Coordinates of C-alpha atoms in Angstrom, one line a residue:
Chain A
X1 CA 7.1 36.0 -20.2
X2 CA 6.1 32.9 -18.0
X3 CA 8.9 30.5 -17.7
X4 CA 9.5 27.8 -14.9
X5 CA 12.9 25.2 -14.9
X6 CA 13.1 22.7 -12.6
X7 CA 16.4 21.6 -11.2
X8 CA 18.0 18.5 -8.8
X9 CA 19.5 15.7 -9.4
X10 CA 19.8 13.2 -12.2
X11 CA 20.5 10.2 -9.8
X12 CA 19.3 9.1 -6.4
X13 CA 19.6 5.9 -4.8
X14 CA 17.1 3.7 -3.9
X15 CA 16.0 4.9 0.1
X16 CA 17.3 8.1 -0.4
X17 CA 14.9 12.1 -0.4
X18 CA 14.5 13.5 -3.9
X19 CA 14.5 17.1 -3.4
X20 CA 13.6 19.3 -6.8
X21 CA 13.5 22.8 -7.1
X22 CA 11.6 24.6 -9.4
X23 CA 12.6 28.2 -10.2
X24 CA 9.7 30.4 -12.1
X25 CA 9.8 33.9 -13.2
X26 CA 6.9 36.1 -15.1
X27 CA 4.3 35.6 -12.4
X28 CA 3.5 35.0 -8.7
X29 CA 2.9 33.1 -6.1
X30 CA 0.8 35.6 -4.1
X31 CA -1.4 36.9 -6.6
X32 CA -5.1 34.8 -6.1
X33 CA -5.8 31.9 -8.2
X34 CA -2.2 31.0 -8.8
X35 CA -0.7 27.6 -8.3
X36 CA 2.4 25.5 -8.9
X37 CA 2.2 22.1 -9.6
X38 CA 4.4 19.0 -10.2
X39 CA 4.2 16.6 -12.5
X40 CA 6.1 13.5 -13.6
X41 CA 6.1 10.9 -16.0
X42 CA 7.5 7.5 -16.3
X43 CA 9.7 6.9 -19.5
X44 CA 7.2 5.6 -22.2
X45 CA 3.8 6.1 -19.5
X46 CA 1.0 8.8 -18.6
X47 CA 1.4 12.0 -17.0
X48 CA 0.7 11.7 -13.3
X49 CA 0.1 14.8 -10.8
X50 CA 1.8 14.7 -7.7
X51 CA 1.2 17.7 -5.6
X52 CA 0.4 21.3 -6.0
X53 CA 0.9 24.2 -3.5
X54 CA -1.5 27.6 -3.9
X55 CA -1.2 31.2 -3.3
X56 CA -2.6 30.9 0.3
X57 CA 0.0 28.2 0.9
X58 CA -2.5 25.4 0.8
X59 CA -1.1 22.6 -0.5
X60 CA -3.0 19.1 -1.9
X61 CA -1.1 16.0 -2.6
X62 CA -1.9 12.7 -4.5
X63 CA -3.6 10.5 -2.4
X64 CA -1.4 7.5 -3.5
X65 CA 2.2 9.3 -3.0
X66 CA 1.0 12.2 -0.4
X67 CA 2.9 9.6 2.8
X68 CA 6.3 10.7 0.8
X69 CA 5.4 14.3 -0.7
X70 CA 6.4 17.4 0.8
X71 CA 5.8 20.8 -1.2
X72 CA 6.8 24.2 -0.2
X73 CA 7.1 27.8 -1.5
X74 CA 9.5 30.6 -1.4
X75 CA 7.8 33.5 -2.8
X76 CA 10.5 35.9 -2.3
X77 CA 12.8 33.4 -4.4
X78 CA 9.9 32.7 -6.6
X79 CA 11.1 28.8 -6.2
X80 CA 8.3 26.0 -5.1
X81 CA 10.1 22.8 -3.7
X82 CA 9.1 19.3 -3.7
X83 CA 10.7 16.3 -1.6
X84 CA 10.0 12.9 -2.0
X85 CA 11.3 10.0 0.4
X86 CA 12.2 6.8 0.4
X87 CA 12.9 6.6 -3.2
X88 CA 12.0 3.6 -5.4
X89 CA 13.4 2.4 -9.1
X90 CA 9.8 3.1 -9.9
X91 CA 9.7 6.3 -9.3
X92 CA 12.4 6.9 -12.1
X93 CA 10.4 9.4 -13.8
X94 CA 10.2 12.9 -16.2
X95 CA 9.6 15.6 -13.2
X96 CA 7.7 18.6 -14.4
X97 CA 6.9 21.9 -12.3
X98 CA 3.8 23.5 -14.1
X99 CA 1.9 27.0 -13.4
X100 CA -1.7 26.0 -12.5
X101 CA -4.4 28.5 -12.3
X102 CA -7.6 28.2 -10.5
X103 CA -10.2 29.5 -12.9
X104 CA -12.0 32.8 -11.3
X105 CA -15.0 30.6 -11.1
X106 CA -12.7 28.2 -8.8
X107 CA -14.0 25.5 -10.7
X108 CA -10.7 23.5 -12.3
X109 CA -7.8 23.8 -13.0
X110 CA -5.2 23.7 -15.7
X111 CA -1.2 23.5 -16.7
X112 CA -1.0 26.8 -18.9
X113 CA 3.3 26.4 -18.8
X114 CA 5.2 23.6 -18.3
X115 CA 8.8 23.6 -17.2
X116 CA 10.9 21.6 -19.3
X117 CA 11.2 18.4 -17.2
X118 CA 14.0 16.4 -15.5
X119 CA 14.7 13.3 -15.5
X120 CA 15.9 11.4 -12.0
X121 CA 16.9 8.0 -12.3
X122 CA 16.3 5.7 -9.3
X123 CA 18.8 3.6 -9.0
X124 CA 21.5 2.0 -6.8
Chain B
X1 CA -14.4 6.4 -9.2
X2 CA -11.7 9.0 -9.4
X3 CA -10.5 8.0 -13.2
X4 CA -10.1 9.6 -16.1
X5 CA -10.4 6.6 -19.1
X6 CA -8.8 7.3 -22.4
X7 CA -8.7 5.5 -26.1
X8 CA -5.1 4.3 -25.9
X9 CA -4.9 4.9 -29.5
X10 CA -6.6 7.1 -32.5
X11 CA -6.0 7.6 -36.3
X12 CA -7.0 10.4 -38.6
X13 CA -6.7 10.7 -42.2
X14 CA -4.6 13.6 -43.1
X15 CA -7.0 16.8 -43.6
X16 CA -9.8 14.6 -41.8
X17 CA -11.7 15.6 -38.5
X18 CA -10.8 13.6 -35.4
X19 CA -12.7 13.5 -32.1
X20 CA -10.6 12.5 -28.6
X21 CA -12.1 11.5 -25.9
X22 CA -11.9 11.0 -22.0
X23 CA -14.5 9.8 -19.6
X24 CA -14.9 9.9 -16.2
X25 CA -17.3 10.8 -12.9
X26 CA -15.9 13.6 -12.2
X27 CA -16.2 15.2 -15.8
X28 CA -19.9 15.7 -15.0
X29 CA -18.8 18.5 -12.2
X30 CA -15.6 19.8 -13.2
X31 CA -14.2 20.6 -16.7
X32 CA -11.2 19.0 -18.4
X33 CA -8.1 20.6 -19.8
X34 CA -6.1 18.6 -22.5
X35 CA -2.2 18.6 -23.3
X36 CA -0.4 18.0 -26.3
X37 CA 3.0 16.1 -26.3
X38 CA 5.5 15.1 -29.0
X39 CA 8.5 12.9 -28.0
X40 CA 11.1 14.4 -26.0
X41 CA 8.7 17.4 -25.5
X42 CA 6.7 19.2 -22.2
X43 CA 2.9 19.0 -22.6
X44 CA 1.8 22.2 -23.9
X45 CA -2.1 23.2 -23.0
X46 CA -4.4 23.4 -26.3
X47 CA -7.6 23.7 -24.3
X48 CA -9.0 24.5 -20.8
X49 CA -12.2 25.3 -19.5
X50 CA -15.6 24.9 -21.5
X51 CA -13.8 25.8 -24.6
X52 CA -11.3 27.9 -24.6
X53 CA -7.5 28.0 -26.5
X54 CA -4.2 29.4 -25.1
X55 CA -2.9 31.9 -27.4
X56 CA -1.2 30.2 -30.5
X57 CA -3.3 27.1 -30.6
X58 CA -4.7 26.9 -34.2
X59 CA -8.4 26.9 -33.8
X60 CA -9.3 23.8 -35.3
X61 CA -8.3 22.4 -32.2
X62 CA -11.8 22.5 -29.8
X63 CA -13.0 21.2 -26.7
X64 CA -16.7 20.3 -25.7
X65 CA -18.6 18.4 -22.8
X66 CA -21.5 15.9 -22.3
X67 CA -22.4 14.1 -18.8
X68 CA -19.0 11.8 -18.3
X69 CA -17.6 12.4 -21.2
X70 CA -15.1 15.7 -22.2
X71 CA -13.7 15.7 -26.2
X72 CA -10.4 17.2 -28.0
X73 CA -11.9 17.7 -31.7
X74 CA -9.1 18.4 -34.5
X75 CA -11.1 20.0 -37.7
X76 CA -8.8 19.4 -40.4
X77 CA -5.2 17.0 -39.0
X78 CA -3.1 18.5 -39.8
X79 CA 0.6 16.4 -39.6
X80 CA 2.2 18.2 -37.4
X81 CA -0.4 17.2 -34.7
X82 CA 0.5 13.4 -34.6
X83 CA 1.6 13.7 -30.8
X84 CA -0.2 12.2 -27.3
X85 CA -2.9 13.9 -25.9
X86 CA -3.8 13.8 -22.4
X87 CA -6.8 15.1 -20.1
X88 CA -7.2 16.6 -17.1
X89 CA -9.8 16.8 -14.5
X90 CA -10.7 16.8 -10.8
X91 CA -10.3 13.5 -8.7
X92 CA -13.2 13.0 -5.9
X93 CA -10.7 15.3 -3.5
X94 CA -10.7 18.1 -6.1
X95 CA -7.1 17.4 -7.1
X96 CA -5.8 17.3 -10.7
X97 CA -6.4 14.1 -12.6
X98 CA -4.9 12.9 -15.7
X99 CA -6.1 10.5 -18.2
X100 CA -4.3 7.8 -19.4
X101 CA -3.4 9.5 -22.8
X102 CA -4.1 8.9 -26.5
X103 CA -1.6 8.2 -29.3
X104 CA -2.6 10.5 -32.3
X105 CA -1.6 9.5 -35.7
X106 CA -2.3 10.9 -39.1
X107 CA -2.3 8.8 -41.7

């Protein structure tokens, strides 16, 4: 059974490092193919990827946030980190952690299971 | 461009066939994956790939593919899938890419 839960805090101040952990048990990080993701989404707005990290320990951010994203991996923990600085009110958001495979073909991805999100405020 | 362009807004009649879609450049290299939401809800995956369902999806949900242009069908609304539906592609660097989303409602 796949499940991921992301965890950190509900409230950050404006300036300040978001730092989110996301905890996933039922697969892992080191077999091929295998990604993490994170996701957020403004209250009421789109989905919008933010980084992913892959079983080689590749990683791949958005190209309009990857100045402020860091993501990391502990595979023994099975936990995949992500901090963002310099926090903004905009960047209140829905944070999701999601396993993403890479099709065999290495050809696209997709979300197959989604933690189930946590809200951070921005905010001073 | 590195977009993925969605209607903001479709209606079905109840029982009726329903056809979302999402365009974009890089939908004629890579395929799209699309996400179900209801309020207060995670996404959940319906399809990925050229058309395939995660286990549980009902089939009348289906996915398809022509030059810019990827497609959610629903055969047969049912109520219970008035929700938002996103997609998801590559970006011109090969990351993830999500559309701007569609509000689903059955009528």
């Amino acid at each position: 059974q796949v499940t991921l839960r992301e965890s950190g805090p509900a409230l950050v101040k404006p300036t300040q490092t978001l730092t989110l952990t996301c905890t996933f048990s039922g697969f892992s990080l080191s077999t091929s193919g295998m990604c993490v993701s994170w996701i957020r989404q403004p209250p009421g707005k789109a989905l919008e990827w933010l980084a992913l990290i892959d079983w080689d320990d590749d990683k791949y951010y958005s190209t309009s946030l990857k100045t402020r994203l860091t993501i990391s991996k502990d595979t023994s923990k099975n936990q995949v980190v992500l901090t963002m600085t310099n926090m903004d009110p905009v960047d209140t958001a829905t944070y999701y952690c999601a396993r993403t495979p890479l099709d065999s073909s290495g050809y696209y991805y997709y979300h197959d299971y989604w933690g189930q999100g946590t809200l951070v405020t921005v905010s001073s | 461009s590195s977009e993925l362009t969605q209607d903001p807004a479709v209606s079905v009649a109840l029982g009726q066939t329903v056809r979302i879609t999402c365009q974009g450049d890089s939908l004629r290299s890579y395929y799209a994956s699309w996400y179900q939401q209801k309020p207060g809800q995670a996404p959940v995956l319906v399809i990925y790939g050229k058309n395939n369902r995660p286990s549980g999806i009902p089939d009348r949900f289906s996915g398809s593919s022509s030059g810019n242009t990827a497609s959610l069908t629903i055969t047969g609304a049912q109520a219970e899938d008035e929700a938002d539906y996103y997609c998801n592609s590559r970006d011109s660097s090969g990351n993830p890419l999500f559309g701007g989303g569609t509000k689903l409602t059955v009528l």
